[in-house]
PDB file of C-alpha atoms in Angstrom:
ATOM      1  CA  MET A 728       0.000   0.000   0.000  1.00  0.00           C
ATOM      2  CA  ASN A 729       1.453   3.349  -1.032  1.00  0.00           C
ATOM      3  CA  GLU A 730       0.901   6.695   0.606  1.00  0.00           C
ATOM      4  CA  PRO A 731      -1.589   8.966  -1.130  1.00  0.00           C
ATOM      5  CA  THR A 732       0.250  10.981  -3.762  1.00  0.00           C
ATOM      6  CA  HIS A 733      -2.416  13.436  -4.848  1.00  0.00           C
ATOM      7  CA  THR A 734      -1.832  17.084  -4.134  1.00  0.00           C
ATOM      8  CA  SER A 735      -4.735  17.676  -1.776  1.00  0.00           C
ATOM      9  CA  SER A 736      -4.452  20.238   0.966  1.00  0.00           C
ATOM     10  CA  PRO A 737      -3.475  19.021   4.436  1.00  0.00           C
ATOM     11  CA  ASP A 738      -7.016  19.723   5.637  1.00  0.00           C
ATOM     12  CA  GLN A 739      -8.494  17.661   2.793  1.00  0.00           C
ATOM     13  CA  LEU A 740      -6.068  14.803   3.489  1.00  0.00           C
ATOM     14  CA  ASN A 741      -7.053  14.955   7.153  1.00  0.00           C
ATOM     15  CA  GLN A 742     -10.737  14.715   6.200  1.00  0.00           C
ATOM     16  CA  ASP A 743     -10.013  11.902   3.745  1.00  0.00           C
ATOM     17  CA  GLY A 744      -8.193  10.038   6.531  1.00  0.00           C
ATOM     18  CA  LYS A 745     -11.162  10.478   8.867  1.00  0.00           C
ATOM     19  CA  ASP A 746     -13.545   9.242   6.162  1.00  0.00           C
ATOM     20  CA  LEU A 747     -11.395   6.163   5.523  1.00  0.00           C
ATOM     21  CA  TYR A 748     -11.199   5.478   9.259  1.00  0.00           C
ATOM     22  CA  GLN A 749     -14.990   5.699   9.583  1.00  0.00           C
ATOM     23  CA  LYS A 750     -15.307   3.167   6.745  1.00  0.00           C
ATOM     24  CA  GLY A 751     -13.002   0.773   8.601  1.00  0.00           C
ATOM     25  CA  GLU A 752     -10.181   1.179   6.088  1.00  0.00           C
ATOM     26  CA  TYR A 753      -7.611   1.636   8.833  1.00  0.00           C
ATOM     27  CA  LEU A 754      -4.374   1.079   6.939  1.00  0.00           C
ATOM     28  CA  GLU A 755      -5.439   3.462   4.170  1.00  0.00           C
ATOM     29  CA  ALA A 756      -6.485   5.970   6.825  1.00  0.00           C
ATOM     30  CA  ALA A 757      -3.082   5.707   8.524  1.00  0.00           C
ATOM     31  CA  LEU A 758      -1.299   6.325   5.236  1.00  0.00           C
ATOM     32  CA  THR A 759      -3.540   9.280   4.477  1.00  0.00           C
ATOM     33  CA  PHE A 760      -2.932  10.762   7.941  1.00  0.00           C
ATOM     34  CA  THR A 761       0.801  10.330   7.323  1.00  0.00           C
ATOM     35  CA  ALA A 762       0.495  12.279   4.075  1.00  0.00           C
ATOM     36  CA  ALA A 763      -1.538  14.959   5.860  1.00  0.00           C
ATOM     37  CA  GLY A 764       1.129  15.193   8.559  1.00  0.00           C
ATOM     38  CA  LYS A 765       3.853  15.700   5.965  1.00  0.00           C
ATOM     39  CA  ALA A 766       1.753  18.373   4.266  1.00  0.00           C
ATOM     40  CA  TYR A 767       1.197  20.184   7.576  1.00  0.00           C
ATOM     41  CA  GLU A 768       4.933  19.986   8.321  1.00  0.00           C
ATOM     42  CA  ALA A 769       5.685  21.499   4.912  1.00  0.00           C
ATOM     43  CA  LYS A 770       3.431  24.423   5.878  1.00  0.00           C
ATOM     44  CA  GLY A 771       5.242  24.757   9.225  1.00  0.00           C
ATOM     45  CA  ASP A 772       2.211  23.615  11.259  1.00  0.00           C
ATOM     46  CA  PHE A 773       3.935  21.161  13.577  1.00  0.00           C
ATOM     47  CA  VAL A 774       1.016  20.944  15.995  1.00  0.00           C
ATOM     48  CA  MET A 775      -1.325  19.678  13.278  1.00  0.00           C
ATOM     49  CA  ALA A 776       1.444  17.395  12.005  1.00  0.00           C
ATOM     50  CA  ALA A 777       1.634  15.905  15.515  1.00  0.00           C
ATOM     51  CA  GLU A 778      -2.167  15.597  15.565  1.00  0.00           C
ATOM     52  CA  MET A 779      -1.987  13.657  12.299  1.00  0.00           C
ATOM     53  CA  ALA A 780       0.678  11.390  13.805  1.00  0.00           C
ATOM     54  CA  ASN A 781      -1.692  10.625  16.670  1.00  0.00           C
ATOM     55  CA  ASN A 782      -4.545   9.913  14.257  1.00  0.00           C
ATOM     56  CA  CYS A 783      -2.170   7.695  12.318  1.00  0.00           C
ATOM     57  CA  SER A 784      -1.267   5.831  15.515  1.00  0.00           C
ATOM     58  CA  VAL A 785      -4.919   5.130  16.314  1.00  0.00           C
ATOM     59  CA  ALA A 786      -5.534   3.918  12.760  1.00  0.00           C
ATOM     60  CA  TYR A 787      -2.489   1.625  12.856  1.00  0.00           C
ATOM     61  CA  LEU A 788      -3.702   0.157  16.151  1.00  0.00           C
ATOM     62  CA  GLN A 789      -7.067  -0.581  14.556  1.00  0.00           C
ATOM     63  CA  ALA A 790      -5.257  -2.133  11.593  1.00  0.00           C
ATOM     64  CA  GLY A 791      -3.390  -4.428  13.997  1.00  0.00           C
ATOM     65  CA  ASP A 792       0.071  -2.901  13.572  1.00  0.00           C
ATOM     66  CA  ALA A 793       1.075  -2.003  17.122  1.00  0.00           C
ATOM     67  CA  GLN A 794       4.709  -1.236  16.268  1.00  0.00           C
ATOM     68  CA  ALA A 795       3.714   1.244  13.553  1.00  0.00           C
ATOM     69  CA  ALA A 796       1.236   2.785  16.012  1.00  0.00           C
ATOM     70  CA  PHE A 797       3.982   3.209  18.598  1.00  0.00           C
ATOM     71  CA  ASP A 798       6.432   4.618  16.047  1.00  0.00           C
ATOM     72  CA  ALA A 799       3.857   7.081  14.680  1.00  0.00           C
ATOM     73  CA  VAL A 800       3.117   8.673  18.049  1.00  0.00           C
ATOM     74  CA  ALA A 801       6.748   9.015  19.177  1.00  0.00           C
ATOM     75  CA  ASP A 802       7.493  12.418  20.737  1.00  0.00           C
ATOM     76  CA  THR A 803       4.182  14.021  19.770  1.00  0.00           C
ATOM     77  CA  GLU A 804       3.352  14.669  23.414  1.00  0.00           C
ATOM     78  CA  GLN A 805       6.446  16.902  23.594  1.00  0.00           C
ATOM     79  CA  ILE A 806       5.200  19.042  20.702  1.00  0.00           C
ATOM     80  CA  PHE A 807       1.865  19.542  22.459  1.00  0.00           C
ATOM     81  CA  ALA A 808       3.591  20.213  25.791  1.00  0.00           C
ATOM     82  CA  GLU A 809       5.754  22.912  24.195  1.00  0.00           C
ATOM     83  CA  LYS A 810       2.593  24.601  22.878  1.00  0.00           C
ATOM     84  CA  GLY A 811       0.801  24.264  26.232  1.00  0.00           C
ATOM     85  CA  ASP A 812      -1.892  22.030  24.706  1.00  0.00           C
ATOM     86  CA  LEU A 813      -2.524  19.780  27.708  1.00  0.00           C
ATOM     87  CA  ARG A 814      -5.565  18.076  26.187  1.00  0.00           C
ATOM     88  CA  ARG A 815      -3.675  16.850  23.127  1.00  0.00           C
ATOM     89  CA  GLN A 816      -0.623  16.069  25.232  1.00  0.00           C
ATOM     90  CA  GLY A 817      -2.721  13.817  27.466  1.00  0.00           C
ATOM     91  CA  MET A 818      -4.293  12.148  24.453  1.00  0.00           C
ATOM     92  CA  ALA A 819      -0.872  11.556  22.891  1.00  0.00           C
ATOM     93  CA  LEU A 820       0.356   9.932  26.092  1.00  0.00           C
ATOM     94  CA  GLY A 821      -2.748   7.747  26.089  1.00  0.00           C
ATOM     95  CA  ASN A 822      -2.106   6.760  22.468  1.00  0.00           C
ATOM     96  CA  ARG A 823       1.456   5.812  23.334  1.00  0.00           C
ATOM     97  CA  ALA A 824       0.148   3.755  26.258  1.00  0.00           C
ATOM     98  CA  SER A 825      -2.319   1.948  23.988  1.00  0.00           C
ATOM     99  CA  ALA A 826       0.450   1.107  21.534  1.00  0.00           C
ATOM    100  CA  LEU A 827       2.669  -0.161  24.359  1.00  0.00           C
ATOM    101  CA  GLU A 828      -0.203  -2.263  25.680  1.00  0.00           C
ATOM    102  CA  ALA A 829      -0.692  -3.792  22.220  1.00  0.00           C
ATOM    103  CA  LEU A 830       3.057  -4.494  22.150  1.00  0.00           C
ATOM    104  CA  GLU A 831       2.574  -6.253  25.515  1.00  0.00           C
ATOM    105  CA  ASP A 832       4.812  -3.795  27.380  1.00  0.00           C
ATOM    106  CA  ILE A 833       2.441  -3.730  30.348  1.00  0.00           C
ATOM    107  CA  ASP A 834       4.716  -1.742  32.674  1.00  0.00           C
ATOM    108  CA  GLY A 835       5.390   0.891  30.010  1.00  0.00           C
ATOM    109  CA  ALA A 836       1.712   1.101  29.131  1.00  0.00           C
ATOM    110  CA  ALA A 837       0.748   1.536  32.791  1.00  0.00           C
ATOM    111  CA  GLU A 838       3.294   4.331  33.186  1.00  0.00           C
ATOM    112  CA  TYR A 839       1.986   6.221  30.151  1.00  0.00           C
ATOM    113  CA  TYR A 840      -1.671   5.701  31.089  1.00  0.00           C
ATOM    114  CA  GLN A 841      -0.858   7.209  34.502  1.00  0.00           C
ATOM    115  CA  LYS A 842       0.921  10.195  32.907  1.00  0.00           C
ATOM    116  CA  SER A 843      -1.993  10.669  30.523  1.00  0.00           C
ATOM    117  CA  ALA A 844      -4.539  10.624  33.366  1.00  0.00           C
ATOM    118  CA  GLU A 845      -2.547  13.229  35.303  1.00  0.00           C
ATOM    119  CA  ILE A 846      -2.339  15.603  32.330  1.00  0.00           C
ATOM    120  CA  LEU A 847      -6.017  15.133  31.454  1.00  0.00           C
ATOM    121  CA  GLN A 848      -6.961  15.919  35.055  1.00  0.00           C
ATOM    122  CA  GLN A 849      -4.901  19.119  34.915  1.00  0.00           C
ATOM    123  CA  CYS A 850      -6.846  20.360  31.907  1.00  0.00           C
ATOM    124  CA  GLY A 851     -10.263  19.273  33.207  1.00  0.00           C
ATOM    125  CA  GLU A 852     -10.895  16.509  30.663  1.00  0.00           C
ATOM    126  CA  GLN A 853     -12.665  14.220  33.119  1.00  0.00           C
ATOM    127  CA  GLU A 854     -14.390  12.003  30.551  1.00  0.00           C
ATOM    128  CA  MET A 855     -11.142  11.261  28.718  1.00  0.00           C
ATOM    129  CA  ARG A 856      -9.347  10.812  32.033  1.00  0.00           C
ATOM    130  CA  SER A 857     -11.980   8.287  33.054  1.00  0.00           C
ATOM    131  CA  GLN A 858     -11.401   6.292  29.851  1.00  0.00           C
ATOM    132  CA  VAL A 859      -7.651   6.300  30.417  1.00  0.00           C
ATOM    133  CA  LEU A 860      -8.059   5.183  34.031  1.00  0.00           C
ATOM    134  CA  GLN A 861     -10.358   2.374  32.919  1.00  0.00           C
ATOM    135  CA  SER A 862      -7.598   1.168  30.590  1.00  0.00           C
ATOM    136  CA  LEU A 863      -5.079   1.443  33.426  1.00  0.00           C
ATOM    137  CA  SER A 864      -7.421  -0.456  35.723  1.00  0.00           C
ATOM    138  CA  ALA A 865      -7.719  -3.272  33.167  1.00  0.00           C
ATOM    139  CA  LEU A 866      -3.916  -3.460  32.988  1.00  0.00           C
ATOM    140  CA  GLN A 867      -3.672  -3.613  36.753  1.00  0.00           C
ATOM    141  CA  LEU A 868      -6.117  -6.511  36.750  1.00  0.00           C
ATOM    142  CA  LYS A 869      -3.956  -8.321  34.168  1.00  0.00           C
ATOM    143  CA  ARG A 870      -0.957  -7.827  36.442  1.00  0.00           C
ATOM    144  CA  GLY A 871      -2.839  -9.344  39.395  1.00  0.00           C
ATOM    145  CA  LYS A 872      -3.209  -6.037  41.237  1.00  0.00           C
ATOM    146  CA  GLN A 873      -6.931  -6.227  41.943  1.00  0.00           C
ATOM    147  CA  ILE A 874      -6.952  -3.696  44.793  1.00  0.00           C
ATOM    148  CA  ASP A 875      -5.039  -1.144  42.725  1.00  0.00           C
ATOM    149  CA  ALA A 876      -7.447  -1.784  39.858  1.00  0.00           C
ATOM    150  CA  LEU A 877     -10.446  -1.110  42.117  1.00  0.00           C
ATOM    151  CA  PHE A 878      -9.011   2.179  43.368  1.00  0.00           C
ATOM    152  CA  THR A 879      -8.028   3.262  39.855  1.00  0.00           C
ATOM    153  CA  MET A 880     -11.467   2.475  38.471  1.00  0.00           C
ATOM    154  CA  GLN A 881     -13.160   4.300  41.342  1.00  0.00           C
ATOM    155  CA  SER A 882     -10.879   7.302  40.848  1.00  0.00           C
ATOM    156  CA  GLY A 883     -11.759   7.381  37.173  1.00  0.00           C
ATOM    157  CA  LEU A 884     -15.468   7.346  37.859  1.00  0.00           C
ATOM    158  CA  GLU A 885     -15.391   9.975  40.610  1.00  0.00           C
ATOM    159  CA  GLY A 886     -14.572  12.848  38.275  1.00  0.00           C
ATOM    160  CA  ILE A 887     -17.434  12.298  35.861  1.00  0.00           C
ATOM    161  CA  GLU A 888     -20.099  14.963  36.313  1.00  0.00           C
ATOM    162  CA  LYS A 889     -22.863  13.196  34.375  1.00  0.00           C
ATOM    163  CA  PRO A 890     -22.149   9.463  34.529  1.00  0.00           C
ATOM    164  CA  SER A 891     -23.996   7.108  32.202  1.00  0.00           C
ATOM    165  CA  ILE A 892     -26.260   4.413  33.634  1.00  0.00           C
ATOM    166  CA  LYS A 893     -23.445   1.872  33.267  1.00  0.00           C
ATOM    167  CA  GLN A 894     -21.036   4.194  35.088  1.00  0.00           C
ATOM    168  CA  ARG A 895     -23.538   4.827  37.912  1.00  0.00           C
ATOM    169  CA  ILE A 896     -24.036   1.083  38.392  1.00  0.00           C
ATOM    170  CA  LEU A 897     -20.286   0.523  38.374  1.00  0.00           C
ATOM    171  CA  LYS A 898     -19.803   3.279  40.968  1.00  0.00           C
ATOM    172  CA  LYS A 899     -22.314   1.586  43.255  1.00  0.00           C
ATOM    173  CA  LEU A 900     -20.717  -1.813  42.754  1.00  0.00           C
ATOM    174  CA  LEU A 901     -17.270  -0.404  43.541  1.00  0.00           C
ATOM    175  CA  LYS A 902     -18.515   0.981  46.841  1.00  0.00           C
ATOM    176  CA  LEU A 903     -19.100  -2.545  48.163  1.00  0.00           C
ATOM    177  CA  PRO A 904     -15.478  -3.747  48.181  1.00  0.00           C
ATOM    178  CA  MET A 905     -14.357  -0.295  49.335  1.00  0.00           C
ATOM    179  CA  LYS A 906     -16.519  -0.682  52.451  1.00  0.00           C
ATOM    180  CA  PHE A 907     -14.781  -3.942  53.269  1.00  0.00           C
ATOM    181  CA  LEU A 908     -11.348  -2.456  52.615  1.00  0.00           C
ATOM    182  CA  GLY A 909     -12.028   0.545  54.818  1.00  0.00           C
TER     183      GLY A 909
END
């Protein structure tokens, strides 16, 4: 599969990548996001280039190529940090964690999920933080750390202002073992 070679604008390539992703054409989407990233870089828009790298990472993960997903997202969180974009920085850290998890680097994934959750909390992105903490909780369960997983899951649910029905039920269920643990 070759990268798209047409001379579309970076914005059009970005939209094309999103359309391909929505159709489930993940590898094509990743290649299109790569082309968009290069086009944004050529224009000097390094923040959007980093955004495209993150989109590319997500698409590669969906396509089943964890190594390409990890490689695509490398150092993007630093670009967002330099621009003070905490939301995107937290998302980039979460994308790196997801790639590490797919590569079965559980310790590395846990570390990046934790960093992501901290950044997302700083910028008030409670819903995204909750999703990241749920992923971290699942990793902790895999590692046999059930108590840590319970606390992480509870922490993730606490910050949600308008929890869904599923989240409300889960919050109530988590209160039971917490009562026993003190």
